[in-house]
């Protein structure tokens, strides 16, 4: 019988996950399809019950349901528990368990740049994505991670939990030249004339500047970093690798990520840089 998978979110019409997973199902000879489902917060419980009744084999969860889905599931793994957020649900028999592949997806993407775990890393932001990335960096041996955030208390809390350091924004701006990798995880600075979340005045040429936002493909943060002679990494890699890890959890197969990065990049109309 044909299997089916889904992504639930609000909004969802912009999602590139169906294109990505349907392509991988085809490439791997799997008779399955991937459906985007618009679920408003007030309908989450009902939507999950319908997915179960209709026998979904697994699904992705995106904004704003990443936390709200947790009490509905039969359990979560350590990564999702640490992040207090689920982006991937895996079915085992009748049980639906939550996981989170965002942080590992980012680190897989970062490793394509051959960045050394000895690098000094600055993480800008302390929200859901930054949380996953800070834990994943630590798991993968990046020992020197500093977090800065608009609300400093959140940076301090995340740093304490993930074994990182925290730094107030003004100090991070002054010491920007000390860092080898700077990772932008907020969604600010995307609009015309909007300030970046941090001034890049003191960034050092040769630093790797990574932005996890992938639409636009080259964010204002990456444009400024490029002008300053930095290497850049956009968010397409994180998106594709988080999907690839979910795909492997569902099917046991490792999909082709290089072709997918090309395909998504072309779809978004930019150049993938690493
Ligand atoms: P959250 O809402 O959890 O976190 C938002 C972060 O942005 C917080 O650190 C917040 O700081 C900061 N922020 C918000 N407004 C401002 C502002 N005006 N000035 C300075 N900082 C601000 O969001 P997520 O972490 O879930 O997602 C962040 C981005 O990452 C989104 O754009 C999302 O699309 C993208 N993303 C990309 C993925 C990919 O696959 N490439 C995967 C997941 C997310 P404060 O604590 O002070 O409020």
Short mmCIF file of C-alpha atoms and ligand atoms in Angstrom, two decimals:
data_model
loop_
_atom_site.label_atom_id
_atom_site.label_comp_id
_atom_site.label_asym_id
_atom_site.label_seq_id
_atom_site.Cartn_x
_atom_site.Cartn_y
_atom_site.Cartn_z
CA UNK A 1 0.00 0.00 0.00
CA UNK A 2 1.25 3.47 -0.85
CA UNK A 3 2.68 5.22 2.24
CA UNK A 4 2.15 8.87 2.95
CA UNK A 5 3.98 11.50 4.99
CA UNK A 6 3.10 15.11 5.78
CA UNK A 7 4.20 18.47 7.10
CA UNK A 8 1.85 20.44 9.34
CA UNK A 9 2.13 24.19 9.98
CA UNK A 10 0.44 27.57 9.79
CA UNK A 11 1.17 28.95 7.21
CA UNK A 12 2.26 25.99 5.09
CA UNK A 13 1.69 26.84 1.42
CA UNK A 14 5.30 28.15 1.09
CA UNK A 15 6.84 24.87 2.31
CA UNK A 16 9.49 23.27 0.09
CA UNK A 17 9.38 20.03 2.12
CA UNK A 18 6.88 18.28 -0.22
CA UNK A 19 9.13 18.94 -3.25
CA UNK A 20 12.17 17.71 -1.33
CA UNK A 21 10.68 14.50 0.10
CA UNK A 22 8.71 13.56 -3.02
CA UNK A 23 11.94 13.87 -5.03
CA UNK A 24 13.79 11.66 -2.56
CA UNK A 25 10.97 9.06 -2.52
CA UNK A 26 11.20 8.87 -6.32
CA UNK A 27 15.02 8.74 -6.37
CA UNK A 28 14.96 5.89 -3.82
CA UNK A 29 12.15 3.89 -5.45
CA UNK A 30 9.81 4.37 -2.47
CA UNK A 31 6.08 4.29 -3.24
CA UNK A 32 5.09 7.20 -1.02
CA UNK A 33 3.87 10.77 -1.17
CA UNK A 34 4.35 13.85 1.03
CA UNK A 35 1.45 16.22 1.74
CA UNK A 36 1.50 19.78 3.17
CA UNK A 37 -1.38 20.27 5.63
CA UNK A 38 -2.49 23.65 6.92
CA UNK A 39 -3.26 23.27 10.64
CA UNK A 40 -4.30 26.22 12.77
CA UNK A 41 -3.26 26.12 16.46
CA UNK A 42 -6.85 25.55 17.66
CA UNK A 43 -7.10 22.44 15.42
CA UNK A 44 -3.81 20.76 16.31
CA UNK A 45 -5.25 17.96 18.47
CA UNK A 46 -7.98 17.15 15.97
CA UNK A 47 -5.48 17.25 13.08
CA UNK A 48 -3.11 14.87 14.87
CA UNK A 49 -5.96 12.44 15.59
CA UNK A 50 -6.93 12.53 11.90
CA UNK A 51 -3.33 11.87 10.84
CA UNK A 52 -3.27 8.83 13.14
CA UNK A 53 -6.65 7.53 11.95
CA UNK A 54 -5.57 7.88 8.32
CA UNK A 55 -2.29 6.06 9.07
CA UNK A 56 0.36 8.68 8.34
CA UNK A 57 3.81 7.02 8.35
CA UNK A 58 5.60 10.08 9.71
CA UNK A 59 5.40 13.85 9.55
CA UNK A 60 7.26 17.11 9.98
CA UNK A 61 6.05 19.82 12.32
CA UNK A 62 6.75 23.46 11.64
CA UNK A 63 5.77 26.81 13.15
CA UNK A 64 3.80 27.36 15.31
CA UNK A 65 3.32 23.75 16.49
CA UNK A 66 6.85 22.62 17.43
CA UNK A 67 6.16 22.77 21.17
CA UNK A 68 2.38 22.29 21.26
CA UNK A 69 2.65 18.88 19.56
CA UNK A 70 4.75 17.41 22.41
CA UNK A 71 1.98 16.50 24.91
CA UNK A 72 -0.02 14.84 22.12
CA UNK A 73 2.77 12.40 21.18
CA UNK A 74 3.66 9.03 22.73
CA UNK A 75 7.08 10.39 23.71
CA UNK A 76 10.08 12.36 22.49
CA UNK A 77 13.77 11.46 22.10
CA UNK A 78 16.62 13.13 24.02
CA UNK A 79 17.26 15.78 21.35
CA UNK A 80 13.64 16.92 21.22
CA UNK A 81 13.44 16.80 25.00
CA UNK A 82 16.55 19.01 25.36
CA UNK A 83 15.20 21.45 22.78
CA UNK A 84 11.63 21.28 24.09
CA UNK A 85 10.55 21.28 20.43
CA UNK A 86 9.70 18.64 17.82
CA UNK A 87 10.15 19.01 14.05
CA UNK A 88 9.94 15.32 13.07
CA UNK A 89 7.48 12.63 14.17
CA UNK A 90 8.33 8.98 13.55
CA UNK A 91 5.80 6.15 13.67
CA UNK A 92 6.76 2.85 15.25
CA UNK A 93 3.79 0.48 15.16
CA UNK A 94 0.98 2.44 16.73
CA UNK A 95 3.25 4.87 18.56
CA UNK A 96 4.23 8.34 17.37
CA UNK A 97 7.51 9.65 18.78
CA UNK A 98 8.94 13.15 18.40
CA UNK A 99 12.46 14.10 17.42
CA UNK A 100 14.24 17.25 16.34
CA UNK A 101 16.64 17.35 13.39
CA UNK A 102 17.12 21.16 13.10
CA UNK A 103 20.33 21.48 15.13
CA UNK A 104 22.03 18.46 13.57
CA UNK A 105 20.87 19.67 10.16
CA UNK A 106 22.70 22.95 10.69
CA UNK A 107 25.88 21.25 11.89
CA UNK A 108 25.87 18.84 8.89
CA UNK A 109 25.64 21.89 6.65
CA UNK A 110 28.43 23.64 8.56
CA UNK A 111 30.68 20.59 8.20
CA UNK A 112 30.45 20.87 4.37
CA UNK A 113 32.56 24.03 4.81
CA UNK A 114 35.27 21.92 6.49
CA UNK A 115 35.09 24.16 9.56
CA UNK A 116 37.18 22.89 12.42
CA UNK A 117 35.58 22.07 15.79
CA UNK A 118 38.44 24.14 17.25
CA UNK A 119 36.83 27.27 15.77
CA UNK A 120 35.61 30.07 18.03
CA UNK A 121 31.88 30.28 17.33
CA UNK A 122 29.47 33.18 17.97
CA UNK A 123 25.78 32.30 17.90
CA UNK A 124 23.42 35.25 17.43
CA UNK A 125 19.98 34.53 18.92
CA UNK A 126 18.64 32.33 21.70
CA UNK A 127 15.33 31.14 20.23
CA UNK A 128 14.26 27.65 19.18
CA UNK A 129 16.71 27.28 16.29
CA UNK A 130 19.66 28.66 18.27
CA UNK A 131 18.83 26.22 21.04
CA UNK A 132 19.06 23.21 18.73
CA UNK A 133 22.24 24.51 17.11
CA UNK A 134 24.01 25.20 20.42
CA UNK A 135 23.40 21.65 21.68
CA UNK A 136 24.28 20.09 18.31
CA UNK A 137 27.53 22.07 18.09
CA UNK A 138 28.53 20.78 21.53
CA UNK A 139 27.62 17.19 20.60
CA UNK A 140 29.78 17.46 17.48
CA UNK A 141 32.83 18.68 19.40
CA UNK A 142 32.67 22.47 18.88
CA UNK A 143 33.97 23.40 22.33
CA UNK A 144 34.14 27.19 22.12
CA UNK A 145 30.63 28.59 21.57
CA UNK A 146 29.47 32.04 22.71
CA UNK A 147 25.80 33.11 22.58
CA UNK A 148 24.59 36.68 22.24
CA UNK A 149 20.95 37.74 22.11
CA UNK A 150 18.76 40.85 22.24
CA UNK A 151 17.35 39.58 25.57
CA UNK A 152 20.60 38.78 27.35
CA UNK A 153 18.94 36.69 30.07
CA UNK A 154 17.88 34.15 27.43
CA UNK A 155 21.45 33.96 26.11
CA UNK A 156 22.70 33.34 29.65
CA UNK A 157 20.14 30.61 30.28
CA UNK A 158 20.86 28.84 27.00
CA UNK A 159 24.62 29.11 27.57
CA UNK A 160 24.25 27.56 31.04
CA UNK A 161 22.16 24.69 29.71
CA UNK A 162 24.29 23.92 26.66
CA UNK A 163 27.71 24.43 28.25
CA UNK A 164 28.46 27.56 26.20
CA UNK A 165 29.39 31.14 27.12
CA UNK A 166 27.23 34.24 26.81
CA UNK A 167 28.17 37.80 25.89
CA UNK A 168 26.14 41.01 25.82
CA UNK A 169 25.57 42.37 22.33
CA UNK A 170 27.76 45.49 22.70
CA UNK A 171 30.74 43.40 23.80
CA UNK A 172 30.17 40.83 21.03
CA UNK A 173 30.13 43.66 18.47
CA UNK A 174 33.43 44.99 19.84
CA UNK A 175 35.08 41.53 19.84
CA UNK A 176 33.60 40.28 16.56
CA UNK A 177 37.08 39.91 15.05
CA UNK A 178 37.92 37.19 17.61
CA UNK A 179 35.42 34.71 16.13
CA UNK A 180 36.05 32.24 13.29
CA UNK A 181 32.38 31.36 12.71
CA UNK A 182 29.40 33.69 13.24
CA UNK A 183 25.93 32.12 13.01
CA UNK A 184 22.86 34.34 12.58
CA UNK A 185 19.67 32.62 13.80
CA UNK A 186 17.16 35.48 14.19
CA UNK A 187 14.59 36.51 11.62
CA UNK A 188 15.38 40.24 11.92
CA UNK A 189 17.19 42.46 9.44
CA UNK A 190 15.44 41.00 6.41
CA UNK A 191 13.43 44.07 5.45
CA UNK A 192 14.84 47.05 3.55
CA UNK A 193 16.36 49.62 6.00
CA UNK A 194 15.97 47.26 9.00
CA UNK A 195 19.09 47.06 11.18
CA UNK A 196 20.98 43.75 11.34
CA UNK A 197 20.70 41.93 14.69
CA UNK A 198 24.36 42.80 15.27
CA UNK A 199 26.73 45.34 13.70
CA UNK A 200 29.31 43.64 11.48
CA UNK A 201 31.68 46.59 11.55
CA UNK A 202 34.45 44.67 13.32
CA UNK A 203 34.08 41.33 11.51
CA UNK A 204 37.36 39.88 10.20
CA UNK A 205 37.85 39.00 6.51
CA UNK A 206 37.98 35.21 6.16
CA UNK A 207 35.47 34.61 8.97
CA UNK A 208 32.67 32.20 8.07
CA UNK A 209 29.31 34.00 8.30
CA UNK A 210 26.33 31.62 8.36
CA UNK A 211 22.66 32.58 8.24
CA UNK A 212 19.99 29.96 8.89
CA UNK A 213 17.32 31.96 7.04
CA UNK A 214 17.08 30.65 3.45
CA UNK A 215 14.45 32.89 1.93
CA UNK A 216 15.88 35.25 0.72
CA UNK A 217 18.76 33.02 -0.17
CA UNK A 218 21.30 35.78 0.38
CA UNK A 219 20.16 37.74 3.45
CA UNK A 220 21.34 41.30 4.21
CA UNK A 221 23.56 39.73 6.94
CA UNK A 222 25.31 37.56 4.33
CA UNK A 223 25.57 40.45 1.84
CA UNK A 224 27.35 42.69 4.37
CA UNK A 225 29.61 39.81 5.50
CA UNK A 226 30.54 39.10 1.87
CA UNK A 227 31.40 42.76 1.31
CA UNK A 228 33.72 42.50 4.31
CA UNK A 229 35.58 39.57 2.71
CA UNK A 230 33.92 36.78 4.72
CA UNK A 231 33.03 33.29 3.52
CA UNK A 232 29.27 32.74 3.68
CA UNK A 233 26.85 29.86 4.22
CA UNK A 234 23.13 30.31 3.68
CA UNK A 235 20.25 28.38 5.30
CA UNK A 236 19.48 26.05 2.39
CA UNK A 237 21.97 23.46 3.65
CA UNK A 238 20.36 23.39 7.10
CA UNK A 239 16.93 22.99 5.54
CA UNK A 240 18.06 20.11 3.31
CA UNK A 241 20.06 18.30 6.00
CA UNK A 242 17.29 18.55 8.62
CA UNK A 243 15.03 16.98 6.00
CA UNK A 244 17.61 14.31 5.13
CA UNK A 245 17.94 13.26 8.78
CA UNK A 246 14.12 13.05 9.04
CA UNK A 247 13.99 11.04 5.78
CA UNK A 248 16.53 8.57 7.18
CA UNK A 249 14.53 8.20 10.41
CA UNK A 250 11.41 7.38 8.35
CA UNK A 251 12.92 5.12 5.67
CA UNK A 252 16.36 4.02 6.88
CA UNK A 253 17.86 5.50 3.70
CA UNK A 254 20.30 8.39 3.25
CA UNK A 255 19.02 10.66 0.46
CA UNK A 256 21.15 12.66 -1.99
CA UNK A 257 21.70 16.05 -0.31
CA UNK A 258 24.04 17.68 -2.89
CA UNK A 259 21.54 17.52 -5.75
CA UNK A 260 18.77 18.67 -3.41
CA UNK A 261 20.76 21.74 -2.30
CA UNK A 262 21.19 22.62 -6.00
CA UNK A 263 17.51 22.08 -6.71
CA UNK A 264 16.24 24.15 -3.77
CA UNK A 265 18.79 26.87 -4.50
CA UNK A 266 17.60 27.12 -8.11
CA UNK A 267 14.01 27.17 -6.92
CA UNK A 268 14.81 30.11 -4.62
CA UNK A 269 16.87 31.80 -7.33
CA UNK A 270 20.30 32.14 -5.72
CA UNK A 271 23.73 30.62 -5.45
CA UNK A 272 24.66 28.11 -2.77
CA UNK A 273 27.92 29.19 -1.20
CA UNK A 274 30.09 27.18 1.10
P1 LIG B 1 12.32 32.14 17.70
O1 LIG B 1 11.12 32.99 17.66
O2 LIG B 1 12.35 30.96 18.61
O3 LIG B 1 13.61 33.05 18.07
C1 LIG B 1 13.77 34.32 17.54
C2 LIG B 1 15.13 34.92 17.92
O4 LIG B 1 15.24 36.17 17.22
C3 LIG B 1 15.32 35.22 19.40
O5 LIG B 1 16.66 35.08 19.75
C4 LIG B 1 14.89 36.70 19.48
O6 LIG B 1 15.47 37.43 20.53
C5 LIG B 1 15.46 37.22 18.18
N1 LIG B 1 14.77 38.43 17.77
C6 LIG B 1 13.47 38.56 17.43
N2 LIG B 1 13.19 39.85 17.12
C7 LIG B 1 14.35 40.54 17.29
C8 LIG B 1 14.72 41.91 17.11
N3 LIG B 1 13.84 42.83 16.69
N4 LIG B 1 16.01 42.26 17.35
C9 LIG B 1 16.93 41.35 17.75
N5 LIG B 1 16.63 40.02 17.93
C10 LIG B 1 15.36 39.64 17.71
O7 LIG B 1 12.57 31.69 16.19
P2 LIG B 1 13.34 30.37 15.65
O8 LIG B 1 14.61 30.24 16.39
O9 LIG B 1 12.41 29.21 15.62
O10 LIG B 1 13.60 30.74 14.12
C11 LIG B 1 14.48 31.80 13.77
C12 LIG B 1 14.68 31.82 12.25
O11 LIG B 1 15.30 30.63 11.82
C13 LIG B 1 13.37 31.91 11.44
O12 LIG B 1 13.54 32.90 10.43
C14 LIG B 1 13.23 30.55 10.81
O13 LIG B 1 12.59 30.61 9.56
C15 LIG B 1 14.69 30.13 10.65
N6 LIG B 1 14.84 28.66 10.63
C16 LIG B 1 15.48 28.09 9.55
C17 LIG B 1 15.61 26.71 9.47
C18 LIG B 1 16.28 26.08 8.27
O14 LIG B 1 16.03 24.89 8.03
N7 LIG B 1 17.15 26.76 7.55
C19 LIG B 1 15.09 25.81 10.53
C20 LIG B 1 14.48 26.52 11.65
C21 LIG B 1 14.36 27.91 11.67
P3 LIG B 1 14.71 37.63 21.95
O15 LIG B 1 15.05 36.43 22.77
O16 LIG B 1 15.29 38.89 22.48
O17 LIG B 1 13.24 37.75 21.66
#
